[in-house]
Amino acid sequence: MLPSLTDEQRLLKESLERFRQQDYAFEKRKTLLARLGAADDPVWAQLAELGWLAATLPEEHGGLGGSHADLALLMEQFGRGLVTSPFVPTVVLGGTILRLAGSAAQQSTILPAVAEGTTRLALAYLEPPGHPDPACVATRARREGDGFVISGEKLAVLYGNVADHLLVSARTSGEVGDGHGISMFLVPADAPGLAVNAYRTHDSGWAADLRLERVQVSADSLVGAMDSGLETLEAALDAGTAAICAEAVGAMWHLHDMTLDYIKMRKQFGATIGSFQAIQHRMVDMYMKCQLAQSMALAGLAALDSSDPIARRRAVSATKVQIGRAARHVGEEAIQLHGGIAMTDDYAAGHYFKRLTMIRLMFGDEDYHLRRYRHSTAD
Amino acid sequence: MLPSLTDEQRLLKESLERFRQQDYAFEKRKTLLARLGAADDPVWAQLAELGWLAATLPEEHGGLGGSHADLALLMEQFGRGLVTSPFVPTVVLGGTILRLAGSAAQQSTILPAVAEGTTRLALAYLEPPGHPDPACVATRARREGDGFVISGEKLAVLYGNVADHLLVSARTSGEVGDGHGISMFLVPADAPGLAVNAYRTHDSGWAADLRLERVQVSADSLVGAMDSGLETLEAALDAGTAAICAEAVGAMWHLHDMTLDYIKMRKQFGATIGSFQAIQHRMVDMYMKCQLAQSMALAGLAALDSSDPIARRRAVSATKVQIGRAARHVGEEAIQLHGGIAMTDDYAAGHYFKRLTMIRLMFGDEDYHLRRYRHSTAD
Amino acid sequence: MDVRERFQTAALRAFREEVRSFVRANLPEDIRRKVAQERMDLPREDQQRWHKILRAKGWACAGWPKEHGGPGFSDDHRYVLERELALGDAPRPMIYGEGMLGPTVMAYGTEAQKRQILPGILEGDVLWCQGFSEPNAGSDLASLQCKAERMGDHYVLNGSKMWTSEGHIADWMFGLFRTDNSGRKQEGITFLMLDLNLPGVTVRPILLFEGTHEVNQVFFDNVCVPVEDRLGDEHKGWAIAKYLLSLERFGTAEVSRSLASLARLKAFVRDQDPFRHAPEQRESTERRIAELEMELEALEITEVRFLFKQDGANEVGPEASMLKVRGTEIQQDIFELTMMCAGGYGLGARRDESAADVAATRRGQDSAYPYFNFRKTAIYAGSNEIQRNIIAKAVLGL
Amino acid sequence: MDVRERFQTAALRAFREEVRSFVRANLPEDIRRKVAQERMDLPREDQQRWHKILRAKGWACAGWPKEHGGPGFSDDHRYVLERELALGDAPRPMIYGEGMLGPTVMAYGTEAQKRQILPGILEGDVLWCQGFSEPNAGSDLASLQCKAERMGDHYVLNGSKMWTSEGHIADWMFGLFRTDNSGRKQEGITFLMLDLNLPGVTVRPILLFEGTHEVNQVFFDNVCVPVEDRLGDEHKGWAIAKYLLSLERFGTAEVSRSLASLARLKAFVRDQDPFRHAPEQRESTERRIAELEMELEALEITEVRFLFKQDGANEVGPEASMLKVRGTEIQQDIFELTMMCAGGYGLGARRDESAADVAATRRGQDSAYPYFNFRKTAIYAGSNEIQRNIIAKAVLGL
């Protein structure tokens, strides 16, 4: 996906390809999914062992200090291989928040453990009724003694049930919708008062709805400055969004390639269906959507390095819109051009389609990001 | 287009077909257009002579008392033949307003003349900045003496330059956007203070922008009740909208038929282009759009008979949205599937496309009518 | 001039009210919930239970004439009935027996076959499935290869059938089998009916990618089918299948079902107010809903125009293919929009059948299932590509 | 990682500013207005006038190497220049001479031909047109039949060329002519150049349906063309044409032009405020504008990815066909939306070249013209269907 690769990136790419084609081959996936999120999840252990959990984390905390180009590589290959893991919540969402706003103590205890694969993180920001704007926080954190007491509800927390620590957004002042007054907290998964309702997601991952009833946390569990957590939260969500967009591009190319192979082979009425012009032109449209999506995924990831948050928001939202629409088109067409076989559980296409659809729903859909794009202006 | 025809309607249809295929054949059209709107416009004379101007007007005023089914027949055939005339502004818009709200004197002097073809009407309702909501009237009519003095600007008045009388909406109370406070006036074309800036429209018709500077009219030029003109105006615009939608369906079927004939005949790479599956499927999409548009055109015309103005508004707006989108699709595809030949002035397709495009722009586009549809509810 | 006015006679209005009340009073709530969740995989027991309720009322097999135990409804009555059943969240009729085989047996069956087959369908005691498609005969149905060899007064079946909907809950199958390979591929096909409990029949489930079990592969290993269970003549099954499939196309627009789905979506947006913090997105969502409503209305009118021809000829021509194409497109768009409205709630793969309020449960749990599941509708029953080919050839002469 | 960063070096920033100032200071206002009205039918005199202004600055024929009088720009400089010229409403370069024939002569011409042809193009003194298409050879170009018979040191031309853009304002034509009919249709085609003032040449205007005169049919009645005006070998013109057409595809995305058109649309909506009484429609219009902006950005990045390969190989493969397809689709959508925003103002078929404020005049008069006129872009230069065929075959291997 990247316009050019360094030698190191070429090596990284090769090992990622080997992993997804061999260790995570589609035939093995069902078995591996049964252990997804378990303490001894073999995939997670392997991601740690191969250094991929550490790849983009800062060097001073056990990471390899990789760039967003490395993140792009990882995510694209995870997309192509339908690699299902808590990578995004742990490394991208959690990692970004701690990197940007964590105290020295938080960073030095948690980030190395993340890099080693011994700690998993999750981000609890979404709340009923499900509006993806991170400023829509009703969960409250009140000062009590030298700590805080947090109460509220969180929705669809990705891998919230398998995380060791939850990063929780809560309102320390203001009202739902206010940009100011949001603080981030690092909450241990076993904190009393935290109820976790876990469920599998359509893409075979995990999510959880959380209920926090007077969850008590210490003062040093505050991440970053009080009342000013939104900026960090937005930066993390933008990183997560750009990451899953890169993943989606990988998944789309994989569906594109599968479909192309299939129509070259499948015969109907005595000819391969790929010889029918209507099918050809639709295949070309899929190809074009993949190319355009890839272009925007690059722009979205590049914007994470921008020092201008408005430019970053615009680029990431434009990316999510483009990728979401392309994902719908490519996913639906891949199923349709295959026909019945792609409707079955044994065939990979439907699972890629489900993952693409979940990516559309994550961190705000096209409609939300179209609005965010338009309203992210300086003037 | 109609689901069934009476014997009389069958005769009407046959004579309409004869007219458009012979008297108004495309090769003759350019010559006829040069005289469009002239006092001795031969097409207008023929429409009168054949009884078509009278067809839908009330019997007590020289009309034939035809139904909306007759209107559908006329409009569809006008659409198929690309018949360009002031029929809609004169008979449908003007005729509806006078029929619904005209005084006995207004009806008995003007409607028979319309039926005979000796009087033409136009409706001046649209104003800068062009918002098609008929409540957006800034033009003012003030009582002075026993008459009124009207001042304001009107935009894109269809055939406003060739009309003998203009039906003008003006505000007698309230502000721009208010439903109440609009009155309709019958203004002679030669009224002092009325400046007419006429121009050809892209579909080879006429339109005019009007400036009214202290135009004085007598008290009996008021059409209907003071301040309560909006209801009549909306009814007329809905009739006009339904009429041009039926016309558009005729034009779309004609483009459909032309395109189908062309792709069966045109050869590229040693085969007719109609044998290419991609072209076939696109032709099928055009066919489906025509069918769906035809269905809605029927619903739109039928709703004109409804006693419930909300139901009428919803149906007409749903019709305009469907027809507008279909018109764009069918028009653009007709050009594209033809290729270069359809870009030329000598070939009919481009002219049908232009007429369809003008119909999209008339009386509010799809975006406007989608909004109107949603907001036309009782609850 | 509105073609839908034909359903507004006093008699039909009264009938509509009757159906509405009947469904409200008699449709079991547990079944209603599953239907309102857009499930197409209703258990056998649910389907039978509802069928027998309709049968007791005399409305089962609504398209059947009185002589075979049907209500002998006019087409208008059938249209109204189907609409109200859908709007009331009643299950779809059991299409393979009631909708397809029944009328086909009436047209092509012997008197003995009619006596033997029709009552089981009418009473809801015998459930049927269709054995047409095969692994390498999908859209190109006539290339089917599943073999039936004539051995005296039996056919011996070998091979397999693919995509057999409800094969796991059906008692009997009707299907097409290759009895001769020597001529054109449409020739040498024979229409047989067989008990799925016969020795040598194996039904292997095929799970769909969203997890439901609706279709199967059915294997035949020297299965003996008596000659008297053949419909029509040997080698002449293709014409019967074409007749049967023309019945299937009737109603595939699913206008009534989509009206119900759209009403559910509107109720969800109104009652759950997912956009309470985002007025602009409520606005754009309501626009999309209105657009789908309009598209559906255009299709509804088109269907009536096609099904109720003014000259009384109520047979459907090849133009009806567009009903299936547009119907599935609109239905798929409704489910897509519904899922997007659920937002983060749509991530969870869980479906709670006990929930009292379907609109609320959709929000939490089941909004993505129909989006995934209904991809199949553009593929099965003649893919939308095949339908376009039909229109191109048979309507447009291309 | 953003591929567009390559245009943000200090040198290119400075160059961008230089171009911007130059255009602002030197583009005649009457020409600027016509370009801002999206006109593609600029008179000969306008095109020459602007070309000579650029020539005086040394920027004419921006893609040409220094040895032939061009500026010898890097591809990055060309990219920046093209962008700024478009954003400044400068005319497009005269593609037939500067963009097509010039580079082709450099590649295939004799030294004499280079000396004879290139200076006329460089100075803007000789205008060229292209004679490829024929009435029955459009997308299927190789089936062309316009005849050139060799008679001693001349070819004698008979037949006609169709869709000849600018044929009425050009001095010379280059074109493909049939010199042999015996082999494959791609063989026996010869590339000739001819003075349009030669006896036997007739240029017949073809009006487009919105009234502009851009294309022509050019008839040849025993026109004698000297053999030395042949480019390349006899019968071997097809390869030259393919080379020439691959040059044409470079830049057909029209990203820069579309950026300018979109900026005009935004200025119109902001300044004229056509939706001042309709906030919901302003909202939906601004959504559409944002969508087009995003689509255009995705295309812009894709174009840079394709044109500036990281391995230094800057040739464009067949995937570039998608630039033309998406480029024309987006451009057409921009003009459609612009027209719809003008509403009732769009009805009038009038274009006022004297109006000082283009945004304001568009509102009144010229919003439908580009919508109609630009339908051609999906048809000419290899229709979008042909481009899809190319991708299917050459990229996807179908």
CSV table of C-alpha atoms in Angstrom, one decimal, chain B residues 196-379:
chain,number,residue,atom,x,y,z
B,196,VAL,CA,-40.0,42.1,-19.5
B,197,ASN,CA,-36.6,40.7,-20.1
B,198,ALA,CA,-37.1,37.7,-22.4
B,199,TYR,CA,-34.7,35.0,-23.3
B,200,ARG,CA,-34.7,31.5,-24.9
B,201,THR,CA,-34.4,28.6,-22.6
B,202,HIS,CA,-32.1,25.7,-23.1
B,203,ASP,CA,-35.0,23.6,-24.4
B,204,SER,CA,-35.7,26.2,-27.1
B,205,GLY,CA,-38.7,27.6,-25.2
B,206,TRP,CA,-39.1,31.1,-23.8
B,207,ALA,CA,-38.8,32.6,-20.4
B,208,ALA,CA,-38.7,36.1,-19.0
B,209,ASP,CA,-37.5,37.9,-16.0
B,210,LEU,CA,-40.0,40.6,-14.9
B,211,ARG,CA,-39.6,43.8,-13.1
B,212,LEU,CA,-42.8,45.4,-11.8
B,213,GLU,CA,-42.4,49.0,-10.9
B,214,ARG,CA,-45.6,50.4,-9.5
B,215,VAL,CA,-47.8,48.4,-11.8
B,216,GLN,CA,-51.4,49.6,-11.3
B,217,VAL,CA,-54.2,47.1,-11.6
B,218,SER,CA,-57.9,47.4,-10.9
B,219,ALA,CA,-59.6,45.8,-7.9
B,220,ASP,CA,-61.2,43.2,-10.1
B,221,SER,CA,-57.8,41.9,-11.2
B,222,LEU,CA,-57.5,40.2,-7.8
B,223,VAL,CA,-57.9,36.4,-8.4
B,224,GLY,CA,-59.5,34.7,-5.4
B,225,ALA,CA,-59.6,35.9,-1.9
B,226,MET,CA,-57.1,38.5,-0.7
B,227,ASP,CA,-54.2,37.1,1.4
B,228,SER,CA,-55.3,33.6,0.6
B,229,GLY,CA,-53.7,33.0,-2.7
B,230,LEU,CA,-51.1,30.4,-1.7
B,231,GLU,CA,-53.5,27.4,-1.7
B,232,THR,CA,-54.5,28.1,-5.3
B,233,LEU,CA,-51.0,28.8,-6.3
B,234,GLU,CA,-49.8,25.5,-4.8
B,235,ALA,CA,-52.6,23.6,-6.5
B,236,ALA,CA,-51.6,25.1,-9.8
B,237,LEU,CA,-47.9,24.4,-9.3
B,238,ASP,CA,-48.7,20.9,-8.3
B,239,ALA,CA,-50.8,20.5,-11.5
B,240,GLY,CA,-48.0,22.0,-13.5
B,241,THR,CA,-45.5,19.7,-11.9
B,242,ALA,CA,-47.5,16.6,-12.4
B,243,ALA,CA,-48.0,17.6,-16.0
B,244,ILE,CA,-44.3,18.1,-16.8
B,245,CYS,CA,-43.6,14.9,-15.0
B,246,ALA,CA,-45.9,13.1,-17.4
B,247,GLU,CA,-44.2,14.9,-20.3
B,248,ALA,CA,-40.8,13.8,-18.9
B,249,VAL,CA,-42.0,10.2,-19.0
B,250,GLY,CA,-42.9,10.5,-22.6
B,251,ALA,CA,-39.5,12.1,-23.3
B,252,MET,CA,-37.7,9.3,-21.4
B,253,TRP,CA,-39.5,6.6,-23.3
B,254,HIS,CA,-38.6,8.3,-26.5
B,255,LEU,CA,-34.9,8.4,-25.5
B,256,HIS,CA,-35.1,4.8,-24.4
B,257,ASP,CA,-36.6,3.7,-27.7
B,258,MET,CA,-34.0,5.8,-29.7
B,259,THR,CA,-31.1,4.4,-27.7
B,260,LEU,CA,-32.4,0.8,-28.0
B,261,ASP,CA,-32.7,1.2,-31.7
B,262,TYR,CA,-29.3,2.7,-31.9
B,263,ILE,CA,-27.4,0.0,-30.0
B,264,LYS,CA,-29.1,-2.7,-32.1
B,265,MET,CA,-27.8,-1.0,-35.2
B,266,ARG,CA,-24.4,0.6,-34.3
B,267,LYS,CA,-21.4,-1.7,-34.8
B,268,GLN,CA,-18.0,-1.5,-33.1
B,269,PHE,CA,-15.4,-4.1,-33.1
B,270,GLY,CA,-17.4,-6.2,-35.5
B,271,ALA,CA,-20.5,-6.5,-33.4
B,272,THR,CA,-23.5,-4.4,-32.6
B,273,ILE,CA,-22.8,-2.6,-29.3
B,274,GLY,CA,-26.2,-3.9,-28.1
B,275,SER,CA,-24.6,-7.4,-28.0
B,276,PHE,CA,-22.2,-6.3,-25.2
B,277,GLN,CA,-23.5,-7.3,-21.8
B,278,ALA,CA,-22.4,-4.2,-20.1
B,279,ILE,CA,-24.4,-2.1,-22.6
B,280,GLN,CA,-27.4,-4.5,-22.2
B,281,HIS,CA,-27.5,-4.2,-18.5
B,282,ARG,CA,-27.3,-0.4,-18.7
B,283,MET,CA,-30.1,-0.5,-21.2
B,284,VAL,CA,-32.1,-2.5,-18.7
B,285,ASP,CA,-31.4,0.0,-16.0
B,286,MET,CA,-32.8,2.7,-18.3
B,287,TYR,CA,-35.8,0.6,-19.0
B,288,MET,CA,-36.4,0.1,-15.3
B,289,LYS,CA,-36.1,3.9,-14.6
B,290,CYS,CA,-38.7,4.6,-17.3
B,291,GLN,CA,-41.1,2.1,-15.8
B,292,LEU,CA,-40.7,3.4,-12.3
B,293,ALA,CA,-41.0,7.0,-13.4
B,294,GLN,CA,-44.1,6.1,-15.3
B,295,SER,CA,-45.6,4.6,-12.2
B,296,MET,CA,-45.0,7.7,-10.2
B,297,ALA,CA,-46.2,10.0,-13.0
B,298,LEU,CA,-49.5,8.2,-12.8
B,299,ALA,CA,-49.6,8.6,-9.0
B,300,GLY,CA,-48.8,12.3,-9.3
B,301,LEU,CA,-51.6,13.0,-11.8
B,302,ALA,CA,-54.0,10.9,-9.8
B,303,ALA,CA,-53.3,12.9,-6.7
B,304,LEU,CA,-54.4,16.1,-8.3
B,305,ASP,CA,-58.0,14.8,-7.8
B,306,SER,CA,-57.4,14.3,-4.1
B,307,SER,CA,-59.4,16.5,-1.8
B,308,ASP,CA,-56.6,16.3,0.7
B,309,PRO,CA,-53.9,18.9,-0.1
B,310,ILE,CA,-51.3,17.1,2.1
B,311,ALA,CA,-51.7,13.9,0.2
B,312,ARG,CA,-51.5,15.8,-3.0
B,313,ARG,CA,-48.3,17.6,-2.0
B,314,ARG,CA,-46.7,14.4,-0.9
B,315,ALA,CA,-47.6,12.5,-4.1
B,316,VAL,CA,-46.6,15.3,-6.4
B,317,SER,CA,-43.3,15.9,-4.6
B,318,ALA,CA,-42.5,12.1,-4.6
B,319,THR,CA,-43.3,12.1,-8.3
B,320,LYS,CA,-41.0,15.1,-9.0
B,321,VAL,CA,-38.1,13.4,-7.1
B,322,GLN,CA,-38.5,10.1,-8.9
B,323,ILE,CA,-38.9,11.7,-12.3
B,324,GLY,CA,-36.0,14.1,-11.8
B,325,ARG,CA,-33.6,11.4,-10.9
B,326,ALA,CA,-34.9,9.1,-13.6
B,327,ALA,CA,-34.6,12.0,-16.1
B,328,ARG,CA,-31.0,12.6,-15.2
B,329,HIS,CA,-30.1,8.9,-15.4
B,330,VAL,CA,-32.0,8.2,-18.6
B,331,GLY,CA,-30.8,11.4,-20.3
B,332,GLU,CA,-27.2,11.0,-19.4
B,333,GLU,CA,-27.2,7.3,-20.3
B,334,ALA,CA,-28.9,8.0,-23.6
B,335,ILE,CA,-26.1,10.4,-24.6
B,336,GLN,CA,-23.4,8.1,-23.4
B,337,LEU,CA,-24.7,4.9,-25.0
B,338,HIS,CA,-25.1,6.7,-28.3
B,339,GLY,CA,-21.7,8.3,-28.1
B,340,GLY,CA,-20.6,11.3,-30.2
B,341,ILE,CA,-23.6,11.4,-32.5
B,342,ALA,CA,-25.9,12.3,-29.6
B,343,MET,CA,-23.7,15.3,-28.8
B,344,THR,CA,-24.7,17.0,-32.1
B,345,ASP,CA,-27.3,19.6,-32.7
B,346,ASP,CA,-28.7,17.7,-35.7
B,347,TYR,CA,-29.5,14.7,-33.6
B,348,ALA,CA,-32.6,14.6,-31.5
B,349,ALA,CA,-31.2,13.0,-28.3
B,350,GLY,CA,-29.4,16.0,-27.0
B,351,HIS,CA,-32.6,18.1,-27.3
B,352,TYR,CA,-34.6,15.6,-25.4
B,353,PHE,CA,-31.9,15.6,-22.8
B,354,LYS,CA,-32.0,19.4,-22.6
B,355,ARG,CA,-35.8,19.3,-22.2
B,356,LEU,CA,-35.5,16.7,-19.4
B,357,THR,CA,-32.9,18.8,-17.7
B,358,MET,CA,-35.1,21.9,-17.8
B,359,ILE,CA,-38.0,19.9,-16.3
B,360,ARG,CA,-35.7,18.9,-13.4
B,361,LEU,CA,-35.0,22.6,-12.8
B,362,MET,CA,-38.7,23.7,-13.2
B,363,PHE,CA,-41.0,24.1,-10.1
B,364,GLY,CA,-38.3,22.9,-7.7
B,365,ASP,CA,-35.6,20.3,-8.1
B,366,GLU,CA,-35.3,16.9,-6.4
B,367,ASP,CA,-33.7,18.3,-3.3
B,368,TYR,CA,-36.5,20.8,-2.8
B,369,HIS,CA,-39.2,18.2,-3.4
B,370,LEU,CA,-37.6,15.7,-1.1
B,371,ARG,CA,-37.7,18.2,1.6
B,372,ARG,CA,-41.3,19.2,0.7
B,373,TYR,CA,-42.3,15.5,0.7
B,374,ARG,CA,-40.9,15.0,4.2
B,375,HIS,CA,-42.5,18.1,5.6
B,376,SER,CA,-45.9,17.5,4.1
B,377,THR,CA,-47.4,15.6,7.0
B,378,ALA,CA,-50.5,16.1,9.0
B,379,ASP,CA,-48.9,15.2,12.3
